[in-house]
Amino acid sequence: MDTTFFERLITLLTYNPFEPLLFNSGFFIFFFLFVLIFSRFFYHNPRAKVFFITFFSFYFYYKSSGIFVYLLLISSLVDFYAGKYIYDCDNPIRKKFLLILSVLTNLGILGYFKYTNFFLQTFNSLGAGNFELIDIFLPVGISFFTFQSMSYTIDIYRGKLNPEKRFIDFLFFVSFFPQLVAGPIVRAADFLPQIYQKSFITKEEMGRAVFLILAGLMKKAIIADYISINFVDRVFEWPTRFTGVENLLASYGYALQIYCDFSGYSDMAIGLALMLGFRLNINFNSPYKSASITEFWRRWHISLSSWLRDYLYISLGGNRIGNIRTYLNLLITMLLGGLWHGASWRFIIWGALHGFGLAFERFTNWPKIVNKNKFLRVLGVIFTFHFWAFTMIFFRAQSFEIAFDVINQIFTFFQSEVFIQWIEGYPIILFLMIVGFATHYFPEKWELKIQKFISWLPLIGKAILIAIVIWLVAQFKSADIQPFIYFQF
Amino acid sequence: MNDENKITQPVILIGLTILILIAISFIKIEEEINVFGITIQEVDILSDLKEAPVYDDYYDDDYYDDEYNDEEEDEVRLKRNLIVEQNFSKASFGVIDNINDAAVSFIYSEIEKFNNSASIEDIIEKRKIEGKTDQLKYFFEAIKKANTKKIRIAHYGDSQIEGDLVTGAIRDRLQKKFGGEGAGYLALTSQDRMFRITTDHKYPDDTWETGSIFVSNRNKWPLGIGGEVFVPTKSTWVSYETRGYFSTVRKFKIARLFYSDAKILSINYSFDGGVSNPAKLSTGSNVKELILEAKKKVTSLKLEFSASEQAYFYGVSLESGSGIYVDNLPLRGNTGDGLQKIPMDKLQDFNKLLNYKLIILQFGKNAMGANYIRYEREMAQAIEHLKKAFPQCSFLMISVQDSGFKTGSRTTGLLSSQIRIAKKTGIAFWNLFEAMGGRNSMSKWVKSSPPMASADHTHFNHEGSKKVGEMIVEALLEAYDDYK
């Protein structure tokens, strides 16, 4: 259809259900420039800065979720006032009541939007009812911002945090756009004190910010997106069409994809926040270097696992009330942590597998044993990665049936001779997988060296570097789908 | 020194990056450059604000330009011209009108977005069957008599029609309208039995040897209508049980077994797990059928084969009385040119038994990136081969679907190639690519709620396949109305 310039401009600027605003979309860089201009202009005037960034954050959320921008506002209002009243209240019972009210509100919102159909389906399949499923739109990032505001009220209740005086400051904390839709889950105690500091960024931090944005872009928009659409998704769509070799490679591929996708997005968030003068904590720390599952969960999605530890595991009693309770608490924490990732029994099973894994390691003191020598450590890394890749089959497959198909193909229809054909058939996938895994296992020193190099580059050099990566991303994004190959065996 | 505040730097950095990207958008790529199979594209950061570019590799409405005689079609084109003219006149009124229009459409679109759902209903386009629609006369004449006769359709395609998803939807709609009960033709062993939604198909492993177009035919056995032939390697059995996904295929009354060159003549069969009955094959090298009729409508069939190399078996058809039967014939990984490999005499034998009135060809994905000149020649030969074998049959070619995050030049290249094939062979053509929403529509099918395509951005899922099947039927029925 023919459109005028203004119509196209409005289409671009308004909410489009098909095009959520991602960091790696073309529009985002213009949006970010605007934010930077305002934030620089008001950098000595924190109140104005807070106001404008909050405004832009809400616009960012509107662009991805449309009318649900009000949900963000309402849930923030509830938590802000809950925090205030909890703090002001002297009666411990009323205090507790207010806390429960606030937690239930948050979980209620999350539960309604994310889990209603899951519960209806579970009821139906148990024969307990015959409920029609409801067409519910899942607002973007709801799992993240509800957890973020819950940590605020719980910390106030525990006396670890003083409530914010001004609503806008709290709103700024909840809606801050770099971490709004996909984390990291920021703690109020870490973030709020930064608001009223004068924005600053050092030369080294500039290099680090650019490095994180570039690394994130390459991980998310090149490696993850390309291997998923051209290989992994095909296999997980219909695993029985493919040999065991391909199913195994797809499982490894998915382990790489989910890491690149998720950590890449977190890296970009941290880099973008840093450019605005805000420091967010690291969210992924080369998780596939872990020699045990216990270590893994200290390196993977750190902001979530520490949240679960502080607000769920410890609330359940942690390891203070006996051995059996400790194991049980681990299991419950991981089960609910699994459910947080998605409304399906597959995520619960996934969480349970990790819960059992953690309990087993605690029982056998495995994390200590494995660090006794290098050899054991290498074995531990290989085993931990495979345990993870195995559990991720349940995470990725759309149904239990498909998950079991994948496992079944790997163990009963391996056809190892197809491997050579696979290498010839999917050279780009192979290349990206090697690059993805190899860079993951690089020593940390190298990363620091690259950061140092980027810091040393003049601004124009940094700009050229970013432009090159964006150009590359565009090439991979618009590349034709690789042909489907059915190997002969 | 190092602690110096560089807070101005990010603004300048991002500004500079945007300037460089704008500069890059002026670079025009004249020749096709390929790096490891990825075609280098022009990158234009401002493309969303510019008018949709005119592509020279494929035009949406260039099909059979010289043969547009349909009055309605002319009307559509006239309207389109009118819109273009209106836009011209708008331009002369200047910016104010544009802003005004934009504001009005903004308000309307914001109101529409209140339900927040991403639905493909907004992007799919009702698309007529184009090209040689009068070649569809054999089919249209036949369905006039659907209440007294059996009308047969063959649906050939690649992996996108596996599982009987798209075909199942076509069959369901047509059988509900014109009658017919049963899933039609089924192979004796199949690669997609794990996910066939209409039939639960079982047989013991390693008891059948298969010759086929798409895997291998090392014994040079004669291939049947589905491009496959099956020979038992020891005494074995095959069972089919209907599944309830579509209502018209839940029951059947007759099973027809197709075979040739029978050496050992006795086989056994049973319906609905009942007593096993003997039946006799007949000798001879042309394709024959063994008709097994149940006393009442049934839901399952079991066939028992007594010996190895008993005969060449081709398939089984589950049917009832008069009406429409649609055979799902997927050739995994094939471009369609393989259909030439089915021997002419076998096709002619099948035509005598099954009397096809419409053959739908839905291929493409596996030809992507191939040499299109060669593909056009080979595919046209395959179609001529079928036309010769089925002289009283209509043909409909379905175009390749969109794929990928964005539409690549290989897809549009293949699309224009398919249009040329349809033109060259004089058969009807239905543009699935445009019907599903045109350029870059696949990513919307994936993102739609509920999703209509799988995350591989190539295959339609259950919902999407159903939609595609329904859209094909809709186009066929519209052409039928025009014909009547």
PDB file of C-alpha atoms in Angstrom, chain B residues 197-429:
ATOM      1  CA  ILE B 197      -2.618 -36.192  12.157  1.00  0.00           C
ATOM      2  CA  THR B 198      -5.245 -38.199  10.281  1.00  0.00           C
ATOM      3  CA  THR B 199      -3.974 -41.773  10.548  1.00  0.00           C
ATOM      4  CA  ASP B 200      -2.173 -43.848  13.140  1.00  0.00           C
ATOM      5  CA  HIS B 201       0.030 -45.949  10.892  1.00  0.00           C
ATOM      6  CA  LYS B 202       1.963 -48.973  12.236  1.00  0.00           C
ATOM      7  CA  TYR B 203       4.188 -51.728  10.857  1.00  0.00           C
ATOM      8  CA  PRO B 204       7.079 -53.734  12.287  1.00  0.00           C
ATOM      9  CA  ASP B 205      10.501 -52.172  11.693  1.00  0.00           C
ATOM     10  CA  ASP B 206      12.891 -53.673   9.172  1.00  0.00           C
ATOM     11  CA  THR B 207      10.299 -55.767   7.407  1.00  0.00           C
ATOM     12  CA  TRP B 208       9.810 -53.526   4.407  1.00  0.00           C
ATOM     13  CA  GLU B 209      12.194 -52.337   1.750  1.00  0.00           C
ATOM     14  CA  THR B 210      11.307 -49.109   0.014  1.00  0.00           C
ATOM     15  CA  GLY B 211      12.218 -47.707  -3.373  1.00  0.00           C
ATOM     16  CA  SER B 212      11.452 -44.023  -3.740  1.00  0.00           C
ATOM     17  CA  ILE B 213      12.142 -40.815  -5.608  1.00  0.00           C
ATOM     18  CA  PHE B 214      13.410 -39.046  -2.559  1.00  0.00           C
ATOM     19  CA  VAL B 215      15.505 -41.614  -0.710  1.00  0.00           C
ATOM     20  CA  SER B 216      16.801 -44.193  -3.145  1.00  0.00           C
ATOM     21  CA  ASN B 217      15.640 -46.822  -5.559  1.00  0.00           C
ATOM     22  CA  ARG B 218      18.680 -49.007  -5.901  1.00  0.00           C
ATOM     23  CA  ASN B 219      16.765 -52.043  -7.139  1.00  0.00           C
ATOM     24  CA  LYS B 220      15.209 -49.947  -9.894  1.00  0.00           C
ATOM     25  CA  TRP B 221      11.723 -51.035  -8.896  1.00  0.00           C
ATOM     26  CA  PRO B 222       8.779 -49.427 -10.692  1.00  0.00           C
ATOM     27  CA  LEU B 223       7.526 -46.465  -8.637  1.00  0.00           C
ATOM     28  CA  GLY B 224       3.864 -45.858  -7.912  1.00  0.00           C
ATOM     29  CA  ILE B 225       1.688 -42.761  -7.733  1.00  0.00           C
ATOM     30  CA  GLY B 226       3.265 -41.588  -4.461  1.00  0.00           C
ATOM     31  CA  GLY B 227       6.768 -41.874  -5.922  1.00  0.00           C
ATOM     32  CA  GLU B 228       7.352 -44.958  -3.782  1.00  0.00           C
ATOM     33  CA  VAL B 229       7.136 -48.727  -3.956  1.00  0.00           C
ATOM     34  CA  PHE B 230       7.241 -51.188  -1.033  1.00  0.00           C
ATOM     35  CA  VAL B 231       8.350 -54.792  -0.946  1.00  0.00           C
ATOM     36  CA  PRO B 232       8.151 -56.996   2.171  1.00  0.00           C
ATOM     37  CA  THR B 233      11.460 -58.565   3.200  1.00  0.00           C
ATOM     38  CA  LYS B 234       9.726 -61.212   5.331  1.00  0.00           C
ATOM     39  CA  SER B 235       6.179 -61.954   6.342  1.00  0.00           C
ATOM     40  CA  THR B 236       4.816 -58.775   7.867  1.00  0.00           C
ATOM     41  CA  TRP B 237       1.802 -56.572   8.459  1.00  0.00           C
ATOM     42  CA  VAL B 238       0.636 -52.961   8.196  1.00  0.00           C
ATOM     43  CA  SER B 239      -2.153 -51.345  10.176  1.00  0.00           C
ATOM     44  CA  TYR B 240      -4.020 -48.058   9.799  1.00  0.00           C
ATOM     45  CA  GLU B 241      -6.237 -46.539  12.420  1.00  0.00           C
ATOM     46  CA  THR B 242      -8.031 -43.275  11.850  1.00  0.00           C
ATOM     47  CA  ARG B 243      -7.465 -40.297  14.122  1.00  0.00           C
ATOM     48  CA  GLY B 244     -10.097 -37.804  15.087  1.00  0.00           C
ATOM     49  CA  TYR B 245      -8.445 -34.524  14.157  1.00  0.00           C
ATOM     50  CA  PHE B 246     -10.801 -34.037  11.191  1.00  0.00           C
ATOM     51  CA  SER B 247     -14.312 -35.456  11.356  1.00  0.00           C
ATOM     52  CA  THR B 248     -14.680 -36.701   7.762  1.00  0.00           C
ATOM     53  CA  VAL B 249     -11.760 -39.122   7.973  1.00  0.00           C
ATOM     54  CA  ARG B 250     -12.772 -40.878  11.180  1.00  0.00           C
ATOM     55  CA  LYS B 251     -14.557 -43.697   9.348  1.00  0.00           C
ATOM     56  CA  PHE B 252     -14.278 -45.531   6.052  1.00  0.00           C
ATOM     57  CA  LYS B 253     -16.049 -48.434   4.355  1.00  0.00           C
ATOM     58  CA  ILE B 254     -13.703 -49.569   1.607  1.00  0.00           C
ATOM     59  CA  ALA B 255      -9.959 -50.185   1.516  1.00  0.00           C
ATOM     60  CA  ARG B 256      -8.217 -50.516  -1.840  1.00  0.00           C
ATOM     61  CA  LEU B 257      -4.752 -52.083  -1.987  1.00  0.00           C
ATOM     62  CA  PHE B 258      -2.669 -51.165  -5.053  1.00  0.00           C
ATOM     63  CA  TYR B 259       0.021 -53.574  -6.273  1.00  0.00           C
ATOM     64  CA  SER B 260       1.612 -55.195  -9.306  1.00  0.00           C
ATOM     65  CA  ASP B 261       3.755 -58.240 -10.207  1.00  0.00           C
ATOM     66  CA  ALA B 262       2.279 -60.442  -7.493  1.00  0.00           C
ATOM     67  CA  LYS B 263       4.110 -63.756  -7.055  1.00  0.00           C
ATOM     68  CA  ILE B 264       2.436 -65.126  -3.978  1.00  0.00           C
ATOM     69  CA  LEU B 265      -1.226 -64.380  -4.110  1.00  0.00           C
ATOM     70  CA  SER B 266      -2.720 -64.859  -0.677  1.00  0.00           C
ATOM     71  CA  ILE B 267      -2.950 -62.081   1.890  1.00  0.00           C
ATOM     72  CA  ASN B 268      -5.071 -61.562   4.996  1.00  0.00           C
ATOM     73  CA  TYR B 269      -7.002 -58.547   6.192  1.00  0.00           C
ATOM     74  CA  SER B 270      -9.172 -57.527   9.094  1.00  0.00           C
ATOM     75  CA  PHE B 271     -11.279 -54.489  10.022  1.00  0.00           C
ATOM     76  CA  ASP B 272     -11.593 -53.041  13.526  1.00  0.00           C
ATOM     77  CA  GLY B 273      -9.504 -55.819  15.063  1.00  0.00           C
ATOM     78  CA  GLY B 274     -11.960 -58.485  13.949  1.00  0.00           C
ATOM     79  CA  VAL B 275     -11.326 -61.897  12.459  1.00  0.00           C
ATOM     80  CA  SER B 276      -8.681 -62.160   9.818  1.00  0.00           C
ATOM     81  CA  ASN B 277     -10.049 -62.900   6.346  1.00  0.00           C
ATOM     82  CA  PRO B 278      -8.103 -64.229   3.368  1.00  0.00           C
ATOM     83  CA  ALA B 279      -8.034 -62.431   0.025  1.00  0.00           C
ATOM     84  CA  LYS B 280      -6.354 -63.121  -3.307  1.00  0.00           C
ATOM     85  CA  LEU B 281      -4.109 -60.935  -5.426  1.00  0.00           C
ATOM     86  CA  SER B 282      -3.955 -61.417  -9.171  1.00  0.00           C
ATOM     87  CA  THR B 283      -0.906 -61.737 -11.381  1.00  0.00           C
ATOM     88  CA  GLY B 284       0.302 -59.389 -14.101  1.00  0.00           C
ATOM     89  CA  SER B 285       2.686 -56.478 -14.414  1.00  0.00           C
ATOM     90  CA  ASN B 286       0.197 -53.618 -14.599  1.00  0.00           C
ATOM     91  CA  VAL B 287      -1.082 -51.932 -11.450  1.00  0.00           C
ATOM     92  CA  LYS B 288      -4.066 -53.728  -9.943  1.00  0.00           C
ATOM     93  CA  GLU B 289      -6.286 -53.128  -6.982  1.00  0.00           C
ATOM     94  CA  LEU B 290      -7.662 -55.427  -4.359  1.00  0.00           C
ATOM     95  CA  ILE B 291     -10.922 -54.016  -3.035  1.00  0.00           C
ATOM     96  CA  LEU B 292     -11.756 -54.888   0.559  1.00  0.00           C
ATOM     97  CA  GLU B 293     -15.181 -53.858   1.733  1.00  0.00           C
ATOM     98  CA  ALA B 294     -16.258 -53.749   5.340  1.00  0.00           C
ATOM     99  CA  LYS B 295     -19.796 -54.649   6.319  1.00  0.00           C
ATOM    100  CA  LYS B 296     -20.238 -51.356   8.127  1.00  0.00           C
ATOM    101  CA  LYS B 297     -18.217 -48.190   8.548  1.00  0.00           C
ATOM    102  CA  VAL B 298     -14.966 -48.934  10.371  1.00  0.00           C
ATOM    103  CA  THR B 299     -12.021 -47.093  11.889  1.00  0.00           C
ATOM    104  CA  SER B 300      -9.124 -49.492  11.381  1.00  0.00           C
ATOM    105  CA  LEU B 301      -7.595 -51.891   8.913  1.00  0.00           C
ATOM    106  CA  LYS B 302      -4.870 -54.483   9.260  1.00  0.00           C
ATOM    107  CA  LEU B 303      -3.203 -56.166   6.302  1.00  0.00           C
ATOM    108  CA  GLU B 304      -1.024 -59.259   6.672  1.00  0.00           C
ATOM    109  CA  PHE B 305       1.526 -60.217   4.056  1.00  0.00           C
ATOM    110  CA  SER B 306       2.666 -63.813   3.990  1.00  0.00           C
ATOM    111  CA  ALA B 307       6.059 -63.784   2.308  1.00  0.00           C
ATOM    112  CA  SER B 308       9.083 -61.778   1.285  1.00  0.00           C
ATOM    113  CA  GLU B 309       9.035 -60.222  -2.190  1.00  0.00           C
ATOM    114  CA  GLN B 310       5.397 -61.097  -2.477  1.00  0.00           C
ATOM    115  CA  ALA B 311       4.660 -58.273  -4.919  1.00  0.00           C
ATOM    116  CA  TYR B 312       5.316 -54.587  -5.561  1.00  0.00           C
ATOM    117  CA  PHE B 313       2.962 -52.799  -3.201  1.00  0.00           C
ATOM    118  CA  TYR B 314       2.191 -49.121  -3.778  1.00  0.00           C
ATOM    119  CA  GLY B 315      -0.390 -48.044  -1.254  1.00  0.00           C
ATOM    120  CA  VAL B 316      -3.796 -48.334   0.305  1.00  0.00           C
ATOM    121  CA  SER B 317      -6.755 -46.036  -0.117  1.00  0.00           C
ATOM    122  CA  LEU B 318      -9.358 -45.618   2.613  1.00  0.00           C
ATOM    123  CA  GLU B 319     -12.685 -44.440   1.207  1.00  0.00           C
ATOM    124  CA  SER B 320     -16.447 -44.603   1.463  1.00  0.00           C
ATOM    125  CA  GLY B 321     -19.062 -43.643  -1.123  1.00  0.00           C
ATOM    126  CA  SER B 322     -19.232 -40.784  -3.592  1.00  0.00           C
ATOM    127  CA  GLY B 323     -17.650 -37.420  -2.890  1.00  0.00           C
ATOM    128  CA  ILE B 324     -14.175 -35.948  -2.875  1.00  0.00           C
ATOM    129  CA  TYR B 325     -10.969 -37.769  -1.940  1.00  0.00           C
ATOM    130  CA  VAL B 326      -7.716 -35.917  -1.505  1.00  0.00           C
ATOM    131  CA  ASP B 327      -4.482 -37.910  -1.548  1.00  0.00           C
ATOM    132  CA  ASN B 328      -1.576 -36.551   0.480  1.00  0.00           C
ATOM    133  CA  LEU B 329       1.614 -37.405  -1.433  1.00  0.00           C
ATOM    134  CA  PRO B 330       4.656 -35.813   0.221  1.00  0.00           C
ATOM    135  CA  LEU B 331       8.107 -36.161  -1.359  1.00  0.00           C
ATOM    136  CA  ARG B 332      10.480 -35.084   1.406  1.00  0.00           C
ATOM    137  CA  GLY B 333      13.422 -32.977   0.295  1.00  0.00           C
ATOM    138  CA  ASN B 334      12.311 -32.974  -3.330  1.00  0.00           C
ATOM    139  CA  THR B 335      11.926 -30.003  -5.650  1.00  0.00           C
ATOM    140  CA  GLY B 336       9.132 -31.692  -7.625  1.00  0.00           C
ATOM    141  CA  ASP B 337      11.272 -32.518 -10.620  1.00  0.00           C
ATOM    142  CA  GLY B 338      11.556 -36.070  -9.277  1.00  0.00           C
ATOM    143  CA  LEU B 339       7.996 -36.771 -10.404  1.00  0.00           C
ATOM    144  CA  GLN B 340       9.455 -37.531 -13.844  1.00  0.00           C
ATOM    145  CA  LYS B 341      10.902 -40.691 -12.370  1.00  0.00           C
ATOM    146  CA  ILE B 342       7.496 -42.335 -11.972  1.00  0.00           C
ATOM    147  CA  PRO B 343       7.164 -44.527 -15.082  1.00  0.00           C
ATOM    148  CA  MET B 344       4.543 -43.404 -17.592  1.00  0.00           C
ATOM    149  CA  ASP B 345       2.847 -46.801 -17.771  1.00  0.00           C
ATOM    150  CA  LYS B 346       2.429 -46.926 -13.982  1.00  0.00           C
ATOM    151  CA  LEU B 347       0.927 -43.445 -13.909  1.00  0.00           C
ATOM    152  CA  GLN B 348      -1.477 -44.424 -16.669  1.00  0.00           C
ATOM    153  CA  ASP B 349      -2.437 -47.573 -14.761  1.00  0.00           C
ATOM    154  CA  PHE B 350      -3.151 -45.483 -11.684  1.00  0.00           C
ATOM    155  CA  ASN B 351      -5.199 -43.057 -13.710  1.00  0.00           C
ATOM    156  CA  LYS B 352      -7.444 -45.894 -14.850  1.00  0.00           C
ATOM    157  CA  LEU B 353      -8.017 -46.900 -11.237  1.00  0.00           C
ATOM    158  CA  LEU B 354      -8.147 -43.520  -9.538  1.00  0.00           C
ATOM    159  CA  ASN B 355      -9.128 -41.116 -12.331  1.00  0.00           C
ATOM    160  CA  TYR B 356      -7.573 -37.952 -10.901  1.00  0.00           C
ATOM    161  CA  LYS B 357      -9.391 -34.719 -11.694  1.00  0.00           C
ATOM    162  CA  LEU B 358      -7.039 -32.285 -10.013  1.00  0.00           C
ATOM    163  CA  ILE B 359      -3.351 -32.428  -9.206  1.00  0.00           C
ATOM    164  CA  ILE B 360      -2.019 -29.813  -6.793  1.00  0.00           C
ATOM    165  CA  LEU B 361       1.743 -29.222  -6.839  1.00  0.00           C
ATOM    166  CA  GLN B 362       3.202 -27.487  -3.816  1.00  0.00           C
ATOM    167  CA  PHE B 363       6.980 -27.455  -4.005  1.00  0.00           C
ATOM    168  CA  GLY B 364       9.765 -24.957  -3.808  1.00  0.00           C
ATOM    169  CA  LYS B 365      11.718 -24.784  -0.568  1.00  0.00           C
ATOM    170  CA  ASN B 366      14.194 -27.421  -1.705  1.00  0.00           C
ATOM    171  CA  ALA B 367      14.906 -25.634  -4.963  1.00  0.00           C
ATOM    172  CA  MET B 368      15.898 -22.419  -3.144  1.00  0.00           C
ATOM    173  CA  GLY B 369      19.274 -21.238  -4.245  1.00  0.00           C
ATOM    174  CA  ALA B 370      19.479 -23.848  -7.002  1.00  0.00           C
ATOM    175  CA  ASN B 371      20.035 -22.996 -10.630  1.00  0.00           C
ATOM    176  CA  TYR B 372      16.578 -21.685 -11.494  1.00  0.00           C
ATOM    177  CA  ILE B 373      17.008 -22.020 -15.238  1.00  0.00           C
ATOM    178  CA  ARG B 374      17.636 -25.713 -14.843  1.00  0.00           C
ATOM    179  CA  TYR B 375      14.888 -26.007 -12.248  1.00  0.00           C
ATOM    180  CA  GLU B 376      12.369 -24.394 -14.590  1.00  0.00           C
ATOM    181  CA  ARG B 377      13.255 -26.826 -17.346  1.00  0.00           C
ATOM    182  CA  GLU B 378      13.128 -29.910 -15.125  1.00  0.00           C
ATOM    183  CA  MET B 379       9.940 -28.941 -13.298  1.00  0.00           C
ATOM    184  CA  ALA B 380       8.197 -28.108 -16.582  1.00  0.00           C
ATOM    185  CA  GLN B 381       9.235 -31.545 -17.867  1.00  0.00           C
ATOM    186  CA  ALA B 382       7.819 -33.174 -14.742  1.00  0.00           C
ATOM    187  CA  ILE B 383       4.505 -31.353 -15.224  1.00  0.00           C
ATOM    188  CA  GLU B 384       4.356 -32.336 -18.913  1.00  0.00           C
ATOM    189  CA  HIS B 385       5.038 -35.925 -17.836  1.00  0.00           C
ATOM    190  CA  LEU B 386       2.027 -35.816 -15.504  1.00  0.00           C
ATOM    191  CA  LYS B 387      -0.141 -34.059 -18.067  1.00  0.00           C
ATOM    192  CA  LYS B 388       0.571 -36.794 -20.555  1.00  0.00           C
ATOM    193  CA  ALA B 389      -0.345 -39.484 -18.038  1.00  0.00           C
ATOM    194  CA  PHE B 390      -3.474 -37.637 -16.847  1.00  0.00           C
ATOM    195  CA  PRO B 391      -4.871 -35.968 -19.961  1.00  0.00           C
ATOM    196  CA  GLN B 392      -8.328 -35.330 -18.446  1.00  0.00           C
ATOM    197  CA  CYS B 393      -7.016 -33.719 -15.291  1.00  0.00           C
ATOM    198  CA  SER B 394      -6.634 -30.140 -14.044  1.00  0.00           C
ATOM    199  CA  PHE B 395      -3.413 -28.850 -12.517  1.00  0.00           C
ATOM    200  CA  LEU B 396      -2.855 -26.197  -9.878  1.00  0.00           C
ATOM    201  CA  MET B 397       0.554 -24.977  -8.880  1.00  0.00           C
ATOM    202  CA  ILE B 398       0.918 -23.444  -5.409  1.00  0.00           C
ATOM    203  CA  SER B 399       3.798 -21.015  -5.056  1.00  0.00           C
ATOM    204  CA  VAL B 400       6.561 -21.241  -2.511  1.00  0.00           C
ATOM    205  CA  GLN B 401       5.762 -19.609   0.849  1.00  0.00           C
ATOM    206  CA  ASP B 402       7.732 -16.766   2.381  1.00  0.00           C
ATOM    207  CA  SER B 403      10.550 -17.778   4.730  1.00  0.00           C
ATOM    208  CA  GLY B 404      13.157 -16.280   7.037  1.00  0.00           C
ATOM    209  CA  PHE B 405      13.144 -13.178   9.236  1.00  0.00           C
ATOM    210  CA  LYS B 406      13.054 -11.194   6.012  1.00  0.00           C
ATOM    211  CA  THR B 407      12.274 -12.206   2.459  1.00  0.00           C
ATOM    212  CA  GLY B 408      15.483 -13.004   0.638  1.00  0.00           C
ATOM    213  CA  SER B 409      16.193 -12.676  -3.050  1.00  0.00           C
ATOM    214  CA  ARG B 410      16.228 -16.448  -3.445  1.00  0.00           C
ATOM    215  CA  THR B 411      12.597 -16.680  -2.436  1.00  0.00           C
ATOM    216  CA  THR B 412      11.430 -14.005  -4.855  1.00  0.00           C
ATOM    217  CA  GLY B 413      13.688 -15.456  -7.539  1.00  0.00           C
ATOM    218  CA  LEU B 414      12.069 -18.838  -7.076  1.00  0.00           C
ATOM    219  CA  LEU B 415       8.629 -17.253  -7.078  1.00  0.00           C
ATOM    220  CA  SER B 416       9.105 -15.659 -10.492  1.00  0.00           C
ATOM    221  CA  SER B 417      10.602 -18.911 -11.679  1.00  0.00           C
ATOM    222  CA  GLN B 418       7.471 -20.774 -10.573  1.00  0.00           C
ATOM    223  CA  ILE B 419       5.262 -18.237 -12.335  1.00  0.00           C
ATOM    224  CA  ARG B 420       7.220 -18.890 -15.526  1.00  0.00           C
ATOM    225  CA  ILE B 421       6.831 -22.663 -15.066  1.00  0.00           C
ATOM    226  CA  ALA B 422       3.059 -22.328 -14.682  1.00  0.00           C
ATOM    227  CA  LYS B 423       2.943 -20.069 -17.726  1.00  0.00           C
ATOM    228  CA  LYS B 424       5.091 -22.359 -19.829  1.00  0.00           C
ATOM    229  CA  THR B 425       3.072 -25.464 -18.986  1.00  0.00           C
ATOM    230  CA  GLY B 426      -0.278 -23.671 -19.205  1.00  0.00           C
ATOM    231  CA  ILE B 427      -1.578 -24.550 -15.749  1.00  0.00           C
ATOM    232  CA  ALA B 428      -3.342 -22.552 -13.054  1.00  0.00           C
ATOM    233  CA  PHE B 429      -1.299 -20.853 -10.345  1.00  0.00           C
TER     234      PHE B 429
END
